[in-house]
Amino acid sequence: WSGSLVSLAWNIGVAAEIVLFFVFPRLQRLLSLQAILQLSLVAGLVRWAALTWFVSPPVILASQALHAFTYGSFYLASLKLLYEVVPERERGLAQGVYNGYVVGGGSLGGRLLAGVVASGVAVGPELRSIFTMGMVVTAGALILALVGGRGGRLGREVAPTAT
């Protein structure tokens, strides 16, 4: 990949995320926050699968548009869900914990795990096992969101709001 193609891939992801931020209120009127989180995981699974199974630049570039869901809608729905289920006096702390542990810790943990996997494989097609790992983790999260989301406090359906 050239520097221009890598730059284009990053820009597609950022542009898709910005568009998602503008259309999120409409999406939230159509779907519950739980459904948006589940949709985000499905998009993540598709994105990891595309990175695992394809080497075609057009396919990989198209998969970058899914960043709108793999990060943007997941992040917004998570924060809105926290806002709805956490008592008002604890919302700031809940958002800080979410950003620190989930966003920061998840990113750090994922990068460390990918580094360990990458150090154990040869250069070339075998590096795609890193993407397979992402696909497996996302599939597990989706199963938990679909099965485990039917009970419990965070799993209840939260009515869509007009915000």
mmCIF file of C-alpha atoms in Angstrom:
data_model
loop_
_atom_site.group_PDB
_atom_site.id
_atom_site.type_symbol
_atom_site.label_atom_id
_atom_site.label_comp_id
_atom_site.label_asym_id
_atom_site.label_seq_id
_atom_site.Cartn_x
_atom_site.Cartn_y
_atom_site.Cartn_z
ATOM 1 C CA TRP A 1 0.000 0.000 0.000
ATOM 2 C CA SER A 2 1.229 3.462 -0.848
ATOM 3 C CA GLY A 3 1.113 6.336 1.598
ATOM 4 C CA SER A 4 -1.736 7.803 -0.441
ATOM 5 C CA LEU A 5 -3.829 4.636 -0.152
ATOM 6 C CA VAL A 6 -3.245 4.399 3.588
ATOM 7 C CA SER A 7 -4.188 8.055 3.935
ATOM 8 C CA LEU A 8 -7.332 7.485 1.864
ATOM 9 C CA ALA A 9 -8.303 4.556 4.083
ATOM 10 C CA TRP A 10 -7.959 6.686 7.226
ATOM 11 C CA ASN A 11 -9.912 9.538 5.654
ATOM 12 C CA ILE A 12 -12.766 7.263 4.591
ATOM 13 C CA GLY A 13 -13.112 6.043 8.174
ATOM 14 C CA VAL A 14 -13.074 9.550 9.629
ATOM 15 C CA ALA A 15 -15.528 10.892 7.033
ATOM 16 C CA ALA A 16 -17.912 7.994 7.647
ATOM 17 C CA GLU A 17 -17.755 8.627 11.390
ATOM 18 C CA ILE A 18 -18.553 12.330 10.931
ATOM 19 C CA VAL A 19 -21.558 11.476 8.757
ATOM 20 C CA LEU A 20 -22.733 8.997 11.398
ATOM 21 C CA PHE A 21 -22.572 11.682 14.090
ATOM 22 C CA PHE A 22 -24.943 13.811 12.014
ATOM 23 C CA VAL A 23 -27.426 10.985 11.316
ATOM 24 C CA PHE A 24 -27.279 9.342 14.757
ATOM 25 C CA PRO A 25 -30.399 11.125 16.074
ATOM 26 C CA ARG A 26 -32.409 9.684 13.175
ATOM 27 C CA LEU A 27 -30.892 6.231 13.735
ATOM 28 C CA GLN A 28 -31.800 6.450 17.409
ATOM 29 C CA ARG A 29 -35.409 7.244 16.538
ATOM 30 C CA LEU A 30 -35.516 4.041 14.460
ATOM 31 C CA LEU A 31 -33.649 1.667 16.784
ATOM 32 C CA SER A 32 -33.134 1.148 20.489
ATOM 33 C CA LEU A 33 -29.699 1.776 21.933
ATOM 34 C CA GLN A 34 -29.296 -1.966 22.466
ATOM 35 C CA ALA A 35 -30.097 -2.614 18.797
ATOM 36 C CA ILE A 36 -27.592 0.076 17.731
ATOM 37 C CA LEU A 37 -24.894 -1.590 19.833
ATOM 38 C CA GLN A 38 -25.722 -4.950 18.271
ATOM 39 C CA LEU A 39 -25.699 -3.424 14.773
ATOM 40 C CA SER A 40 -22.305 -1.910 15.573
ATOM 41 C CA LEU A 41 -20.970 -5.351 16.465
ATOM 42 C CA VAL A 42 -22.357 -6.824 13.232
ATOM 43 C CA ALA A 43 -20.578 -4.054 11.301
ATOM 44 C CA GLY A 44 -17.402 -4.868 13.218
ATOM 45 C CA LEU A 45 -17.707 -8.520 12.325
ATOM 46 C CA VAL A 46 -18.144 -7.642 8.636
ATOM 47 C CA ARG A 47 -15.207 -5.250 8.775
ATOM 48 C CA TRP A 48 -12.865 -7.789 10.398
ATOM 49 C CA ALA A 49 -14.043 -10.443 7.928
ATOM 50 C CA ALA A 50 -13.262 -8.146 4.998
ATOM 51 C CA LEU A 51 -9.785 -7.497 6.387
ATOM 52 C CA THR A 52 -9.272 -11.219 7.020
ATOM 53 C CA TRP A 53 -10.472 -12.614 3.724
ATOM 54 C CA PHE A 54 -9.701 -9.926 1.127
ATOM 55 C CA VAL A 55 -6.551 -8.204 -0.058
ATOM 56 C CA SER A 56 -8.300 -6.106 -2.709
ATOM 57 C CA PRO A 57 -7.751 -2.379 -2.054
ATOM 58 C CA PRO A 58 -11.319 -1.468 -3.144
ATOM 59 C CA VAL A 59 -12.820 -3.985 -0.683
ATOM 60 C CA ILE A 60 -10.561 -2.839 2.137
ATOM 61 C CA LEU A 61 -11.283 0.821 1.384
ATOM 62 C CA ALA A 62 -15.035 0.122 1.317
ATOM 63 C CA SER A 63 -14.757 -1.677 4.662
ATOM 64 C CA GLN A 64 -13.326 1.529 6.127
ATOM 65 C CA ALA A 65 -16.778 3.109 5.840
ATOM 66 C CA LEU A 66 -17.897 0.654 8.520
ATOM 67 C CA HIS A 67 -15.804 2.632 10.992
ATOM 68 C CA ALA A 68 -18.907 4.783 11.378
ATOM 69 C CA PHE A 69 -20.489 1.842 13.176
ATOM 70 C CA THR A 70 -17.506 0.025 14.629
ATOM 71 C CA TYR A 71 -16.551 3.148 16.533
ATOM 72 C CA GLY A 72 -18.995 6.011 16.020
ATOM 73 C CA SER A 73 -22.394 4.465 16.718
ATOM 74 C CA PHE A 74 -20.979 2.081 19.326
ATOM 75 C CA TYR A 75 -19.436 4.973 21.244
ATOM 76 C CA LEU A 76 -22.505 7.224 21.052
ATOM 77 C CA ALA A 77 -24.963 4.453 21.949
ATOM 78 C CA SER A 78 -22.769 3.374 24.863
ATOM 79 C CA LEU A 79 -22.603 6.891 26.290
ATOM 80 C CA LYS A 80 -26.331 7.435 25.814
ATOM 81 C CA LEU A 81 -27.074 4.109 27.459
ATOM 82 C CA LEU A 82 -24.875 5.082 30.404
ATOM 83 C CA TYR A 83 -26.777 8.364 30.609
ATOM 84 C CA GLU A 84 -30.079 6.501 30.768
ATOM 85 C CA VAL A 85 -29.138 3.775 33.261
ATOM 86 C CA VAL A 86 -26.708 5.530 35.615
ATOM 87 C CA PRO A 87 -28.069 7.873 38.291
ATOM 88 C CA GLU A 88 -27.491 11.547 37.468
ATOM 89 C CA ARG A 89 -24.948 12.152 40.222
ATOM 90 C CA GLU A 90 -22.752 9.298 38.927
ATOM 91 C CA ARG A 91 -22.912 10.010 35.187
ATOM 92 C CA GLY A 92 -19.636 11.914 34.998
ATOM 93 C CA LEU A 93 -17.801 9.138 36.806
ATOM 94 C CA ALA A 94 -19.489 6.498 34.635
ATOM 95 C CA GLN A 95 -18.422 8.278 31.455
ATOM 96 C CA GLY A 96 -14.873 8.624 32.780
ATOM 97 C CA VAL A 97 -14.725 4.953 33.710
ATOM 98 C CA TYR A 98 -16.126 4.005 30.292
ATOM 99 C CA ASN A 99 -13.575 6.128 28.450
ATOM 100 C CA GLY A 100 -10.694 4.997 30.644
ATOM 101 C CA TYR A 101 -11.353 1.296 30.907
ATOM 102 C CA VAL A 102 -13.370 0.489 27.808
ATOM 103 C CA VAL A 103 -11.982 2.891 25.224
ATOM 104 C CA GLY A 104 -8.473 3.263 26.650
ATOM 105 C CA GLY A 105 -8.039 -0.145 28.235
ATOM 106 C CA GLY A 106 -9.743 -1.964 25.378
ATOM 107 C CA SER A 107 -7.553 -0.207 22.847
ATOM 108 C CA LEU A 108 -4.402 -0.929 24.845
ATOM 109 C CA GLY A 109 -5.377 -4.561 25.441
ATOM 110 C CA GLY A 110 -6.250 -5.094 21.799
ATOM 111 C CA ARG A 111 -2.986 -3.599 20.624
ATOM 112 C CA LEU A 112 -0.964 -5.668 23.083
ATOM 113 C CA LEU A 113 -2.764 -8.856 22.066
ATOM 114 C CA ALA A 114 -2.338 -8.038 18.360
ATOM 115 C CA GLY A 115 1.363 -7.407 19.005
ATOM 116 C CA VAL A 116 1.773 -10.775 20.683
ATOM 117 C CA VAL A 117 -0.007 -12.520 17.820
ATOM 118 C CA ALA A 118 1.961 -10.548 15.208
ATOM 119 C CA SER A 119 5.274 -11.434 16.843
ATOM 120 C CA GLY A 120 4.453 -15.133 16.491
ATOM 121 C CA VAL A 121 3.697 -15.137 12.772
ATOM 122 C CA ALA A 122 5.778 -14.599 9.703
ATOM 123 C CA VAL A 123 5.419 -11.581 7.491
ATOM 124 C CA GLY A 124 2.827 -11.866 4.742
ATOM 125 C CA PRO A 125 -0.507 -13.645 4.568
ATOM 126 C CA GLU A 126 -0.056 -15.135 8.045
ATOM 127 C CA LEU A 127 -0.379 -11.637 9.511
ATOM 128 C CA ARG A 128 -4.046 -11.831 8.593
ATOM 129 C CA SER A 129 -4.442 -13.998 11.700
ATOM 130 C CA ILE A 130 -4.504 -10.705 13.609
ATOM 131 C CA PHE A 131 -7.711 -9.804 11.784
ATOM 132 C CA THR A 132 -9.085 -13.288 12.418
ATOM 133 C CA MET A 133 -8.503 -12.686 16.125
ATOM 134 C CA GLY A 134 -10.491 -9.443 15.871
ATOM 135 C CA MET A 135 -13.265 -11.290 14.095
ATOM 136 C CA VAL A 136 -13.413 -13.974 16.794
ATOM 137 C CA VAL A 137 -13.470 -11.431 19.633
ATOM 138 C CA THR A 138 -16.200 -9.417 17.888
ATOM 139 C CA ALA A 139 -18.253 -12.560 17.224
ATOM 140 C CA GLY A 140 -18.032 -13.416 20.919
ATOM 141 C CA ALA A 141 -19.132 -9.913 21.886
ATOM 142 C CA LEU A 142 -22.039 -10.114 19.444
ATOM 143 C CA ILE A 143 -23.167 -13.442 20.895
ATOM 144 C CA LEU A 144 -23.026 -11.955 24.394
ATOM 145 C CA ALA A 145 -24.953 -8.884 23.226
ATOM 146 C CA LEU A 146 -27.654 -10.991 21.580
ATOM 147 C CA VAL A 147 -27.999 -13.698 24.238
ATOM 148 C CA GLY A 148 -26.923 -11.877 27.380
ATOM 149 C CA GLY A 149 -28.741 -8.697 26.417
ATOM 150 C CA ARG A 150 -32.142 -10.198 27.134
ATOM 151 C CA GLY A 151 -31.919 -9.909 30.912
ATOM 152 C CA GLY A 152 -29.993 -7.764 33.345
ATOM 153 C CA ARG A 153 -29.970 -4.043 33.854
ATOM 154 C CA LEU A 154 -27.908 -3.070 30.806
ATOM 155 C CA GLY A 155 -29.594 -5.679 28.608
ATOM 156 C CA ARG A 156 -33.092 -4.270 28.863
ATOM 157 C CA GLU A 157 -34.488 -2.492 25.877
ATOM 158 C CA VAL A 158 -34.142 1.248 26.326
ATOM 159 C CA ALA A 159 -36.788 3.171 24.450
ATOM 160 C CA PRO A 160 -35.435 5.275 21.601
ATOM 161 C CA THR A 161 -35.308 8.979 22.355
ATOM 162 C CA ALA A 162 -35.574 11.953 20.064
ATOM 163 C CA THR A 163 -32.186 13.465 21.028
#
